[in-house]
Each structure stands twice: as structure tokens, then as C-alpha cells.
JSON list of C-alpha atoms in Angstrom, two decimals:
[
{"chain": "A", "resi": 1, "resn": "MET", "atom": "CA", "xyz": [-0.08, 0.24, 0.28]},
{"chain": "A", "resi": 2, "resn": "ASN", "atom": "CA", "xyz": [1.23, 3.72, -0.41]},
{"chain": "A", "resi": 3, "resn": "THR", "atom": "CA", "xyz": [2.28, 5.41, 2.06]},
{"chain": "A", "resi": 4, "resn": "ILE", "atom": "CA", "xyz": [2.65, 9.06, 2.82]},
{"chain": "A", "resi": 5, "resn": "ASN", "atom": "CA", "xyz": [2.99, 11.40, 5.79]},
{"chain": "A", "resi": 6, "resn": "ALA", "atom": "CA", "xyz": [0.29, 14.59, 6.15]},
{"chain": "A", "resi": 7, "resn": "THR", "atom": "CA", "xyz": [2.07, 17.88, 6.43]},
{"chain": "A", "resi": 8, "resn": "SER", "atom": "CA", "xyz": [1.55, 20.16, 9.86]},
{"chain": "A", "resi": 9, "resn": "ASN", "atom": "CA", "xyz": [-1.60, 22.08, 8.15]},
{"chain": "A", "resi": 10, "resn": "GLY", "atom": "CA", "xyz": [-3.31, 18.79, 7.06]},
{"chain": "A", "resi": 11, "resn": "ASN", "atom": "CA", "xyz": [-2.28, 18.96, 3.75]},
{"chain": "A", "resi": 12, "resn": "LEU", "atom": "CA", "xyz": [-0.77, 16.59, 1.13]},
{"chain": "A", "resi": 13, "resn": "ILE", "atom": "CA", "xyz": [1.24, 18.36, -1.81]},
{"chain": "A", "resi": 14, "resn": "SER", "atom": "CA", "xyz": [3.16, 17.31, -4.69]},
{"chain": "A", "resi": 15, "resn": "THR", "atom": "CA", "xyz": [3.92, 19.91, -7.33]},
{"chain": "A", "resi": 16, "resn": "LYS", "atom": "CA", "xyz": [5.45, 19.30, -11.03]},
{"chain": "A", "resi": 17, "resn": "SER", "atom": "CA", "xyz": [4.34, 20.02, -14.55]},
{"chain": "A", "resi": 18, "resn": "GLN", "atom": "CA", "xyz": [1.42, 21.75, -16.07]},
{"chain": "A", "resi": 19, "resn": "VAL", "atom": "CA", "xyz": [-1.86, 19.39, -16.88]},
{"chain": "A", "resi": 20, "resn": "SER", "atom": "CA", "xyz": [-4.48, 19.95, -19.25]},
{"chain": "A", "resi": 21, "resn": "THR", "atom": "CA", "xyz": [-7.08, 22.50, -17.77]},
{"chain": "A", "resi": 22, "resn": "THR", "atom": "CA", "xyz": [-9.88, 21.07, -20.35]},
{"chain": "A", "resi": 23, "resn": "TYR", "atom": "CA", "xyz": [-13.13, 20.49, -17.84]},
{"chain": "A", "resi": 24, "resn": "LYS", "atom": "CA", "xyz": [-15.00, 17.49, -18.47]},
{"chain": "A", "resi": 25, "resn": "PRO", "atom": "CA", "xyz": [-17.56, 16.67, -15.33]},
{"chain": "A", "resi": 26, "resn": "ALA", "atom": "CA", "xyz": [-16.93, 13.32, -14.26]},
{"chain": "A", "resi": 27, "resn": "ARG", "atom": "CA", "xyz": [-20.23, 12.28, -12.71]},
{"chain": "A", "resi": 28, "resn": "GLN", "atom": "CA", "xyz": [-23.24, 13.97, -11.01]},
{"chain": "A", "resi": 29, "resn": "PRO", "atom": "CA", "xyz": [-23.32, 15.55, -7.62]},
{"chain": "A", "resi": 30, "resn": "GLY", "atom": "CA", "xyz": [-24.81, 14.04, -4.79]},
{"chain": "A", "resi": 31, "resn": "GLY", "atom": "CA", "xyz": [-24.10, 10.88, -5.66]},
{"chain": "A", "resi": 32, "resn": "LYS", "atom": "CA", "xyz": [-22.20, 10.36, -2.16]},
{"chain": "A", "resi": 33, "resn": "ARG", "atom": "CA", "xyz": [-23.54, 8.73, 0.85]},
{"chain": "A", "resi": 34, "resn": "LYS", "atom": "CA", "xyz": [-25.59, 10.13, 3.00]},
{"chain": "A", "resi": 35, "resn": "ALA", "atom": "CA", "xyz": [-24.34, 12.31, 5.80]},
{"chain": "A", "resi": 36, "resn": "PRO", "atom": "CA", "xyz": [-25.70, 15.11, 8.55]},
{"chain": "A", "resi": 37, "resn": "HIS", "atom": "CA", "xyz": [-22.52, 17.39, 6.82]},
{"chain": "A", "resi": 38, "resn": "ARG", "atom": "CA", "xyz": [-23.65, 16.50, 3.37]},
{"chain": "A", "resi": 39, "resn": "ARG", "atom": "CA", "xyz": [-25.59, 19.14, 1.39]},
{"chain": "A", "resi": 40, "resn": "ILE", "atom": "CA", "xyz": [-25.31, 19.90, -2.18]},
{"chain": "A", "resi": 41, "resn": "ASN", "atom": "CA", "xyz": [-24.62, 24.01, -2.70]},
{"chain": "A", "resi": 42, "resn": "TYR", "atom": "CA", "xyz": [-24.64, 26.24, -5.77]},
{"chain": "A", "resi": 43, "resn": "LEU", "atom": "CA", "xyz": [-21.84, 29.02, -5.36]},
{"chain": "A", "resi": 44, "resn": "ASN", "atom": "CA", "xyz": [-21.94, 31.89, -8.02]},
{"chain": "A", "resi": 45, "resn": "ILE", "atom": "CA", "xyz": [-19.23, 33.94, -7.85]},
{"chain": "A", "resi": 46, "resn": "PRO", "atom": "CA", "xyz": [-19.13, 36.31, -11.12]},
{"chain": "A", "resi": 47, "resn": "ALA", "atom": "CA", "xyz": [-15.92, 37.70, -9.84]},
{"chain": "A", "resi": 48, "resn": "LEU", "atom": "CA", "xyz": [-14.11, 34.42, -10.68]},
{"chain": "A", "resi": 49, "resn": "GLN", "atom": "CA", "xyz": [-16.21, 32.65, -13.28]},
{"chain": "A", "resi": 50, "resn": "ASP", "atom": "CA", "xyz": [-19.73, 32.42, -14.99]},
{"chain": "A", "resi": 51, "resn": "ASP", "atom": "CA", "xyz": [-20.31, 28.89, -14.33]},
{"chain": "A", "resi": 52, "resn": "LEU", "atom": "CA", "xyz": [-21.65, 27.80, -11.06]},
{"chain": "A", "resi": 53, "resn": "ILE", "atom": "CA", "xyz": [-19.28, 26.14, -8.73]},
{"chain": "A", "resi": 54, "resn": "ILE", "atom": "CA", "xyz": [-21.16, 22.82, -7.08]},
{"chain": "A", "resi": 55, "resn": "CYS", "atom": "CA", "xyz": [-20.54, 21.91, -3.98]},
{"chain": "A", "resi": 56, "resn": "GLU", "atom": "CA", "xyz": [-21.43, 18.38, -2.61]},
{"chain": "A", "resi": 57, "resn": "SER", "atom": "CA", "xyz": [-20.83, 19.18, 1.15]},
{"chain": "A", "resi": 58, "resn": "ILE", "atom": "CA", "xyz": [-20.59, 22.29, 3.54]},
{"chain": "A", "resi": 59, "resn": "LEU", "atom": "CA", "xyz": [-16.91, 21.78, 4.25]},
{"chain": "A", "resi": 60, "resn": "GLU", "atom": "CA", "xyz": [-16.61, 21.87, 0.09]},
{"chain": "A", "resi": 61, "resn": "ARG", "atom": "CA", "xyz": [-18.61, 25.27, -0.10]},
{"chain": "A", "resi": 62, "resn": "ASP", "atom": "CA", "xyz": [-16.43, 26.98, 2.42]},
{"chain": "A", "resi": 63, "resn": "CYS", "atom": "CA", "xyz": [-13.31, 25.62, 1.04]},
{"chain": "A", "resi": 64, "resn": "ALA", "atom": "CA", "xyz": [-14.40, 27.34, -2.33]},
{"chain": "A", "resi": 65, "resn": "LEU", "atom": "CA", "xyz": [-15.45, 30.39, -0.82]},
{"chain": "A", "resi": 66, "resn": "ILE", "atom": "CA", "xyz": [-11.92, 30.59, 0.40]},
{"chain": "A", "resi": 67, "resn": "LEU", "atom": "CA", "xyz": [-10.18, 29.40, -2.75]},
{"chain": "A", "resi": 68, "resn": "ALA", "atom": "CA", "xyz": [-12.33, 31.82, -4.69]},
{"chain": "A", "resi": 69, "resn": "LEU", "atom": "CA", "xyz": [-10.36, 34.86, -2.90]},
{"chain": "A", "resi": 70, "resn": "ASN", "atom": "CA", "xyz": [-7.20, 33.90, -4.28]},
{"chain": "A", "resi": 71, "resn": "PRO", "atom": "CA", "xyz": [-6.36, 36.22, -6.91]},
{"chain": "A", "resi": 72, "resn": "GLU", "atom": "CA", "xyz": [-4.26, 33.44, -8.99]},
{"chain": "A", "resi": 73, "resn": "VAL", "atom": "CA", "xyz": [-6.96, 31.04, -9.15]},
{"chain": "A", "resi": 74, "resn": "VAL", "atom": "CA", "xyz": [-9.33, 31.75, -12.51]},
{"chain": "A", "resi": 75, "resn": "CYS", "atom": "CA", "xyz": [-11.47, 28.63, -12.62]},
{"chain": "A", "resi": 76, "resn": "ILE", "atom": "CA", "xyz": [-12.55, 26.28, -9.92]},
{"chain": "A", "resi": 77, "resn": "GLU", "atom": "CA", "xyz": [-14.03, 22.80, -11.56]},
{"chain": "A", "resi": 78, "resn": "CYS", "atom": "CA", "xyz": [-16.26, 20.15, -9.68]},
{"chain": "A", "resi": 79, "resn": "GLN", "atom": "CA", "xyz": [-15.92, 16.42, -9.76]},
{"chain": "A", "resi": 80, "resn": "PRO", "atom": "CA", "xyz": [-12.76, 16.88, -12.41]},
{"chain": "A", "resi": 81, "resn": "GLU", "atom": "CA", "xyz": [-12.47, 13.27, -13.26]},
{"chain": "A", "resi": 82, "resn": "THR", "atom": "CA", "xyz": [-12.88, 9.94, -12.05]},
{"chain": "A", "resi": 83, "resn": "ILE", "atom": "CA", "xyz": [-9.00, 7.59, -11.90]},
{"chain": "A", "resi": 84, "resn": "SER", "atom": "CA", "xyz": [-8.99, 3.97, -11.29]},
{"chain": "A", "resi": 85, "resn": "LEU", "atom": "CA", "xyz": [-6.56, 3.68, -8.04]},
{"chain": "A", "resi": 86, "resn": "GLY", "atom": "CA", "xyz": [-6.61, -0.50, -8.51]},
{"chain": "A", "resi": 87, "resn": "GLU", "atom": "CA", "xyz": [-7.32, -2.34, -5.01]},
{"chain": "A", "resi": 88, "resn": "CYS", "atom": "CA", "xyz": [-8.63, 1.35, -3.73]},
{"chain": "A", "resi": 89, "resn": "GLY", "atom": "CA", "xyz": [-11.39, 1.38, -6.32]},
{"chain": "A", "resi": 90, "resn": "GLU", "atom": "CA", "xyz": [-12.48, 4.31, -8.37]},
{"chain": "A", "resi": 91, "resn": "TYR", "atom": "CA", "xyz": [-11.89, 7.94, -7.23]},
{"chain": "A", "resi": 92, "resn": "THR", "atom": "CA", "xyz": [-13.00, 11.11, -7.96]},
{"chain": "A", "resi": 93, "resn": "PRO", "atom": "CA", "xyz": [-11.31, 14.49, -6.48]},
{"chain": "A", "resi": 94, "resn": "ASP", "atom": "CA", "xyz": [-13.61, 17.10, -5.34]},
{"chain": "A", "resi": 95, "resn": "PHE", "atom": "CA", "xyz": [-11.98, 20.14, -7.53]},
{"chain": "A", "resi": 96, "resn": "ARG", "atom": "CA", "xyz": [-9.35, 21.13, -10.02]},
{"chain": "A", "resi": 97, "resn": "VAL", "atom": "CA", "xyz": [-8.36, 24.56, -9.30]},
{"chain": "A", "resi": 98, "resn": "ILE", "atom": "CA", "xyz": [-7.08, 26.33, -12.24]},
{"chain": "A", "resi": 99, "resn": "TYR", "atom": "CA", "xyz": [-4.35, 29.13, -11.69]},
{"chain": "A", "resi": 100, "resn": "LYS", "atom": "CA", "xyz": [-3.04, 32.60, -13.69]},
{"chain": "A", "resi": 101, "resn": "SER", "atom": "CA", "xyz": [0.40, 30.92, -13.92]},
{"chain": "A", "resi": 102, "resn": "GLY", "atom": "CA", "xyz": [1.45, 27.77, -12.42]},
{"chain": "A", "resi": 103, "resn": "PRO", "atom": "CA", "xyz": [0.07, 23.88, -12.47]},
{"chain": "A", "resi": 104, "resn": "PRO", "atom": "CA", "xyz": [-3.33, 23.01, -11.74]},
{"chain": "A", "resi": 105, "resn": "SER", "atom": "CA", "xyz": [-4.10, 21.47, -8.28]},
{"chain": "A", "resi": 106, "resn": "TYR", "atom": "CA", "xyz": [-6.57, 18.41, -8.04]},
{"chain": "A", "resi": 107, "resn": "VAL", "atom": "CA", "xyz": [-8.28, 19.05, -4.59]},
{"chain": "A", "resi": 108, "resn": "GLU", "atom": "CA", "xyz": [-9.79, 16.73, -1.69]},
{"chain": "A", "resi": 109, "resn": "VAL", "atom": "CA", "xyz": [-11.82, 18.19, 0.38]},
{"chain": "A", "resi": 110, "resn": "LYS", "atom": "CA", "xyz": [-12.49, 15.81, 3.89]},
{"chain": "A", "resi": 111, "resn": "PRO", "atom": "CA", "xyz": [-13.03, 16.62, 7.24]},
{"chain": "A", "resi": 112, "resn": "THR", "atom": "CA", "xyz": [-9.98, 14.88, 9.45]},
{"chain": "A", "resi": 113, "resn": "VAL", "atom": "CA", "xyz": [-12.20, 12.10, 11.10]},
{"chain": "A", "resi": 114, "resn": "PHE", "atom": "CA", "xyz": [-13.27, 10.88, 7.99]},
{"chain": "A", "resi": 115, "resn": "ALA", "atom": "CA", "xyz": [-9.85, 11.27, 6.08]},
{"chain": "A", "resi": 116, "resn": "TYR", "atom": "CA", "xyz": [-8.21, 9.04, 8.69]},
{"chain": "A", "resi": 117, "resn": "GLU", "atom": "CA", "xyz": [-10.40, 6.33, 8.07]},
{"chain": "A", "resi": 118, "resn": "LYS", "atom": "CA", "xyz": [-8.44, 3.16, 6.84]},
{"chain": "A", "resi": 119, "resn": "LYS", "atom": "CA", "xyz": [-10.18, 2.63, 3.53]},
{"chain": "A", "resi": 120, "resn": "MET", "atom": "CA", "xyz": [-10.41, 6.41, 3.28]},
{"chain": "A", "resi": 121, "resn": "TRP", "atom": "CA", "xyz": [-6.58, 7.27, 3.91]},
{"chain": "A", "resi": 122, "resn": "ALA", "atom": "CA", "xyz": [-5.01, 4.25, 1.44]},
{"chain": "A", "resi": 123, "resn": "LYS", "atom": "CA", "xyz": [-7.52, 6.29, -1.19]},
{"chain": "A", "resi": 124, "resn": "ILE", "atom": "CA", "xyz": [-6.00, 9.51, -0.53]},
{"chain": "A", "resi": 125, "resn": "CYS", "atom": "CA", "xyz": [-2.54, 8.22, -0.66]},
{"chain": "A", "resi": 126, "resn": "ALA", "atom": "CA", "xyz": [-3.54, 5.89, -3.41]},
{"chain": "A", "resi": 127, "resn": "ALA", "atom": "CA", "xyz": [-4.50, 9.11, -5.05]},
{"chain": "A", "resi": 128, "resn": "PHE", "atom": "CA", "xyz": [-1.31, 11.32, -4.32]},
{"chain": "A", "resi": 129, "resn": "GLU", "atom": "CA", "xyz": [0.99, 8.51, -5.83]},
{"chain": "A", "resi": 130, "resn": "TYR", "atom": "CA", "xyz": [-0.82, 8.43, -8.70]},
{"chain": "A", "resi": 131, "resn": "TYR", "atom": "CA", "xyz": [-1.13, 12.48, -9.42]},
{"chain": "A", "resi": 132, "resn": "LYS", "atom": "CA", "xyz": [2.46, 12.65, -8.25]},
{"chain": "A", "resi": 133, "resn": "SER", "atom": "CA", "xyz": [3.46, 9.65, -10.87]},
{"chain": "A", "resi": 134, "resn": "GLN", "atom": "CA", "xyz": [1.38, 11.99, -13.71]},
{"chain": "A", "resi": 135, "resn": "GLY", "atom": "CA", "xyz": [3.48, 14.97, -12.67]},
{"chain": "A", "resi": 136, "resn": "ILE", "atom": "CA", "xyz": [0.25, 16.52, -11.51]},
{"chain": "A", "resi": 137, "resn": "HIS", "atom": "CA", "xyz": [-0.48, 18.54, -8.03]},
{"chain": "A", "resi": 138, "resn": "TYR", "atom": "CA", "xyz": [-2.52, 17.42, -5.64]},
{"chain": "A", "resi": 139, "resn": "GLU", "atom": "CA", "xyz": [-3.48, 18.03, -1.84]},
{"chain": "A", "resi": 140, "resn": "TRP", "atom": "CA", "xyz": [-5.85, 16.85, 0.94]},
{"chain": "A", "resi": 141, "resn": "ILE", "atom": "CA", "xyz": [-7.57, 20.31, 2.25]},
{"chain": "A", "resi": 142, "resn": "SER", "atom": "CA", "xyz": [-9.03, 19.37, 5.85]},
{"chain": "A", "resi": 143, "resn": "ASP", "atom": "CA", "xyz": [-11.40, 20.86, 8.15]},
{"chain": "A", "resi": 144, "resn": "TRP", "atom": "CA", "xyz": [-8.79, 22.14, 10.34]},
{"chain": "A", "resi": 145, "resn": "GLU", "atom": "CA", "xyz": [-6.98, 23.84, 7.60]},
{"chain": "A", "resi": 146, "resn": "ILE", "atom": "CA", "xyz": [-10.51, 26.01, 6.39]},
{"chain": "A", "resi": 147, "resn": "GLU", "atom": "CA", "xyz": [-12.02, 26.43, 9.77]},
{"chain": "A", "resi": 148, "resn": "LYS", "atom": "CA", "xyz": [-8.71, 27.16, 11.54]},
{"chain": "A", "resi": 149, "resn": "LYS", "atom": "CA", "xyz": [-9.26, 31.04, 13.38]},
{"chain": "A", "resi": 150, "resn": "ASP", "atom": "CA", "xyz": [-13.20, 31.11, 11.66]},
{"chain": "A", "resi": 151, "resn": "ARG", "atom": "CA", "xyz": [-11.15, 31.62, 8.29]},
{"chain": "A", "resi": 152, "resn": "HIS", "atom": "CA", "xyz": [-14.10, 30.14, 6.53]},
{"chain": "A", "resi": 153, "resn": "LEU", "atom": "CA", "xyz": [-16.85, 32.74, 8.29]},
{"chain": "A", "resi": 154, "resn": "ARG", "atom": "CA", "xyz": [-14.35, 35.36, 7.19]},
{"chain": "A", "resi": 155, "resn": "ALA", "atom": "CA", "xyz": [-14.52, 34.37, 3.77]},
{"chain": "A", "resi": 156, "resn": "ALA", "atom": "CA", "xyz": [-18.47, 33.90, 3.54]},
{"chain": "A", "resi": 157, "resn": "TYR", "atom": "CA", "xyz": [-18.94, 37.42, 5.02]},
{"chain": "A", "resi": 158, "resn": "ILE", "atom": "CA", "xyz": [-16.43, 38.90, 2.01]},
{"chain": "A", "resi": 159, "resn": "HIS", "atom": "CA", "xyz": [-18.46, 36.93, -0.63]},
{"chain": "A", "resi": 160, "resn": "ARG", "atom": "CA", "xyz": [-21.43, 38.70, 0.69]},
{"chain": "A", "resi": 161, "resn": "CYS", "atom": "CA", "xyz": [-19.93, 42.15, 0.89]},
{"chain": "A", "resi": 162, "resn": "ALA", "atom": "CA", "xyz": [-19.00, 41.64, -2.76]},
{"chain": "A", "resi": 163, "resn": "ARG", "atom": "CA", "xyz": [-22.12, 41.68, -3.55]},
{"chain": "A", "resi": 164, "resn": "LEU", "atom": "CA", "xyz": [-22.53, 45.28, -2.01]},
{"chain": "A", "resi": 165, "resn": "LEU", "atom": "CA", "xyz": [-23.72, 48.25, -4.99]},
{"chain": "A", "resi": 166, "resn": "ILE", "atom": "CA", "xyz": [-20.34, 50.41, -4.16]},
{"chain": "A", "resi": 167, "resn": "PRO", "atom": "CA", "xyz": [-19.91, 53.10, -6.71]},
{"chain": "A", "resi": 168, "resn": "VAL", "atom": "CA", "xyz": [-16.84, 52.22, -8.88]},
{"chain": "A", "resi": 169, "resn": "GLU", "atom": "CA", "xyz": [-15.11, 55.57, -8.07]},
{"chain": "A", "resi": 170, "resn": "GLN", "atom": "CA", "xyz": [-14.90, 54.48, -4.29]},
{"chain": "A", "resi": 171, "resn": "SER", "atom": "CA", "xyz": [-13.67, 51.14, -5.22]},
{"chain": "A", "resi": 172, "resn": "GLN", "atom": "CA", "xyz": [-10.78, 52.85, -7.80]},
{"chain": "A", "resi": 173, "resn": "LYS", "atom": "CA", "xyz": [-9.96, 55.22, -4.41]},
{"chain": "A", "resi": 174, "resn": "ILE", "atom": "CA", "xyz": [-9.38, 52.07, -2.39]},
{"chain": "A", "resi": 175, "resn": "ILE", "atom": "CA", "xyz": [-7.70, 50.50, -4.77]},
{"chain": "A", "resi": 176, "resn": "GLN", "atom": "CA", "xyz": [-5.62, 53.69, -5.62]},
{"chain": "A", "resi": 177, "resn": "ALA", "atom": "CA", "xyz": [-4.62, 53.65, -2.05]},
{"chain": "A", "resi": 178, "resn": "VAL", "atom": "CA", "xyz": [-3.84, 49.96, -1.16]},
{"chain": "A", "resi": 179, "resn": "SER", "atom": "CA", "xyz": [-1.06, 50.42, -4.44]},
{"chain": "A", "resi": 180, "resn": "ASN", "atom": "CA", "xyz": [0.78, 52.94, -2.44]},
{"chain": "A", "resi": 181, "resn": "TYR", "atom": "CA", "xyz": [1.38, 50.34, 0.11]},
{"chain": "A", "resi": 182, "resn": "PRO", "atom": "CA", "xyz": [3.39, 47.45, -1.32]},
{"chain": "A", "resi": 183, "resn": "GLN", "atom": "CA", "xyz": [4.05, 45.70, 2.24]},
{"chain": "A", "resi": 184, "resn": "GLY", "atom": "CA", "xyz": [0.00, 46.35, 3.41]},
{"chain": "A", "resi": 185, "resn": "ILE", "atom": "CA", "xyz": [-2.00, 49.26, 4.71]},
{"chain": "A", "resi": 186, "resn": "ARG", "atom": "CA", "xyz": [-3.85, 48.88, 8.54]},
{"chain": "A", "resi": 187, "resn": "MET", "atom": "CA", "xyz": [-7.71, 48.61, 7.93]},
{"chain": "A", "resi": 188, "resn": "ASP", "atom": "CA", "xyz": [-7.93, 51.84, 10.01]},
{"chain": "A", "resi": 189, "resn": "ASP", "atom": "CA", "xyz": [-5.17, 53.66, 8.34]},
{"chain": "A", "resi": 190, "resn": "LEU", "atom": "CA", "xyz": [-7.00, 53.29, 5.11]},
{"chain": "A", "resi": 191, "resn": "GLN", "atom": "CA", "xyz": [-10.42, 54.22, 6.10]},
{"chain": "A", "resi": 192, "resn": "ALA", "atom": "CA", "xyz": [-8.79, 57.30, 7.45]},
{"chain": "A", "resi": 193, "resn": "ILE", "atom": "CA", "xyz": [-7.26, 57.95, 4.10]},
{"chain": "A", "resi": 194, "resn": "THR", "atom": "CA", "xyz": [-10.35, 57.22, 1.83]},
{"chain": "A", "resi": 195, "resn": "GLY", "atom": "CA", "xyz": [-13.47, 58.15, 4.26]},
{"chain": "A", "resi": 196, "resn": "LEU", "atom": "CA", "xyz": [-14.50, 54.56, 3.55]},
{"chain": "A", "resi": 197, "resn": "LEU", "atom": "CA", "xyz": [-15.73, 51.91, 5.98]},
{"chain": "A", "resi": 198, "resn": "THR", "atom": "CA", "xyz": [-14.77, 48.33, 6.67]},
{"chain": "A", "resi": 199, "resn": "ASP", "atom": "CA", "xyz": [-17.21, 46.80, 4.39]},
{"chain": "A", "resi": 200, "resn": "HIS", "atom": "CA", "xyz": [-16.45, 49.16, 1.47]},
{"chain": "A", "resi": 201, "resn": "ILE", "atom": "CA", "xyz": [-12.93, 47.90, 1.47]},
{"chain": "A", "resi": 202, "resn": "LEU", "atom": "CA", "xyz": [-14.06, 44.12, 2.03]},
{"chain": "A", "resi": 203, "resn": "HIS", "atom": "CA", "xyz": [-15.97, 44.65, -1.30]},
{"chain": "A", "resi": 204, "resn": "CYS", "atom": "CA", "xyz": [-12.76, 45.18, -3.17]},
{"chain": "A", "resi": 205, "resn": "VAL", "atom": "CA", "xyz": [-11.53, 42.06, -1.31]},
{"chain": "A", "resi": 206, "resn": "GLY", "atom": "CA", "xyz": [-14.59, 39.86, -2.54]},
{"chain": "A", "resi": 207, "resn": "LEU", "atom": "CA", "xyz": [-13.95, 41.31, -6.22]},
{"chain": "A", "resi": 208, "resn": "ARG", "atom": "CA", "xyz": [-10.18, 39.68, -5.94]},
{"chain": "A", "resi": 209, "resn": "GLN", "atom": "CA", "xyz": [-9.02, 43.69, -6.28]},
{"chain": "A", "resi": 210, "resn": "LEU", "atom": "CA", "xyz": [-7.02, 43.64, -3.05]},
{"chain": "A", "resi": 211, "resn": "LYS", "atom": "CA", "xyz": [-6.25, 40.97, -0.73]},
{"chain": "A", "resi": 212, "resn": "LEU", "atom": "CA", "xyz": [-5.86, 40.09, 3.44]},
{"chain": "A", "resi": 213, "resn": "ASN", "atom": "CA", "xyz": [-3.79, 37.77, 5.18]},
{"chain": "A", "resi": 214, "resn": "HIS", "atom": "CA", "xyz": [-4.11, 34.04, 5.39]},
{"chain": "A", "resi": 215, "resn": "PHE", "atom": "CA", "xyz": [-6.79, 34.11, 7.44]},
{"chain": "A", "resi": 216, "resn": "PHE", "atom": "CA", "xyz": [-8.90, 36.97, 5.97]},
{"chain": "A", "resi": 217, "resn": "GLU", "atom": "CA", "xyz": [-8.67, 39.13, 9.06]},
{"chain": "A", "resi": 218, "resn": "TYR", "atom": "CA", "xyz": [-9.83, 42.60, 8.65]},
{"chain": "A", "resi": 219, "resn": "SER", "atom": "CA", "xyz": [-9.80, 44.01, 12.42]},
{"chain": "A", "resi": 220, "resn": "LEU", "atom": "CA", "xyz": [-8.66, 47.54, 12.43]},
{"chain": "A", "resi": 221, "resn": "ASP", "atom": "CA", "xyz": [-5.16, 46.70, 12.58]},
{"chain": "A", "resi": 222, "resn": "SER", "atom": "CA", "xyz": [-5.07, 43.94, 10.18]},
{"chain": "A", "resi": 223, "resn": "LEU", "atom": "CA", "xyz": [-3.53, 44.53, 6.89]},
{"chain": "A", "resi": 224, "resn": "VAL", "atom": "CA", "xyz": [-4.51, 45.18, 3.61]},
{"chain": "A", "resi": 225, "resn": "PHE", "atom": "CA", "xyz": [-2.49, 44.26, 0.55]},
{"chain": "A", "resi": 226, "resn": "PRO", "atom": "CA", "xyz": [-2.29, 45.03, -3.17]},
{"chain": "A", "resi": 227, "resn": "LEU", "atom": "CA", "xyz": [-2.22, 41.78, -5.52]},
{"chain": "A", "resi": 228, "resn": "LYS", "atom": "CA", "xyz": [1.12, 41.35, -5.14]},
{"chain": "A", "resi": 229, "resn": "GLY", "atom": "CA", "xyz": [1.22, 41.28, -1.11]},
{"chain": "A", "resi": 230, "resn": "GLU", "atom": "CA", "xyz": [0.90, 38.44, 1.46]},
{"chain": "A", "resi": 231, "resn": "CYS", "atom": "CA", "xyz": [-2.11, 36.24, 0.47]},
{"chain": "A", "resi": 232, "resn": "LYS", "atom": "CA", "xyz": [-1.71, 33.89, -2.31]}
]
């Protein structure tokens, strides 16, 4: 059986060359076993892509909301392909994430308690080895990584702010101010310079025009970054 060690943040990662980004859904969503945490969600994030992002669980939805705030991401495809893993059976990763630069990533979103079940862990490890042999980036993203410091809740709120009807002139004023601080500017200082509120600033973050830190913190002393800032 293939073996592999998880990293400290619950990810399994191998990075090599680029693969095809042609999208062909492998199966219809909803084919997984019933469980309390499972619920089909359809995410509409026009700042990222025209197509809906179909998520088969609450955790997948939260993961997609987080991934969509990365300006380097250009597309999130659900159920991208089904592969055969020999004795471990067939396997369909949850997402394929396409980036502006660098290789795409196949993603498995799974709560730690389920990922470490014997059969599931064997399948994740086998998938990791399969994609590694193909020169493809693959990672398992756990509930620990998604929910740490309420990262998923802040991401959801930022996406709500993205839907606010904010005049373009106000957004441009915020973006221009932040561009003068490549190492980031404090939220309260940005408010003082622009005369605008936190939700106005988060509107720009939700539209992928600005960035926050890894946990999307937006307290008054948190930093706001231009697109070449910290959070990638």
C-alpha cells in the first residue's frame, strides 16, 4: 500500500508540470453517501467565473469560498475526473483549481475524522501517488485548515460584501490608496485616507482586487495588501 505523511496543516502536496485544463465533469453531484454534513450547494461567484461551483458538502462550499478569494485562481471545476486506483477502487477528486500561473491543483476536501478512516486514507494516499506519477499537483484540504481561526466564516462575509452596490469611484479610490503600500496598510489607516468603511474595503477584497492575510482578518489593525501582497 502507498504511504505518505500529512503536513502540519493537513495538506498532502506534490508539485510538478502543467496538465490540461479542459473541463469534463466526471459524474453528477450528489452521488456520495448521506451524512449530516453533506448538502449540495451552488456557488455563484461572478468575480471568478461564469459557471456555478457545485459543492457536495458544507465543507466543500467553505473551501471553494476560500479558494475563490485568491486572485491567482481563475477557475474552480467540480468533480473533474474519475480515475482507477486499483485495489482502492475508483476515485473522483472534489475540485480542479486552475491558476493564472503555475500548474493546476486537484483537491480533495475531507474532514480529518473521515480522512483518517483506514479505507479513505488508503485512497487519498493512492491518489497522491497516482497524481505524483503523472506530474500533477494534488492536495488534501482538511476541516482544520478551512476552519482555523474562523477563516471560512470571514471568507463567507467577504463574498457577501462583494455583492454590495458600491460606486466604482469608491472602489478605485480604495485600490489606488492600497497600491501605495506594497507591504500592506492597516485597515484603520486605509479608512482614514479614503473616508470609507470596512465593508467598502471588503467589497474590493471579494472582487479579488485586494488581499488580506491567510486568515482573511479585517480588524482595524489588520493589513490590506495590493494584489502582489502577502496572501496567495
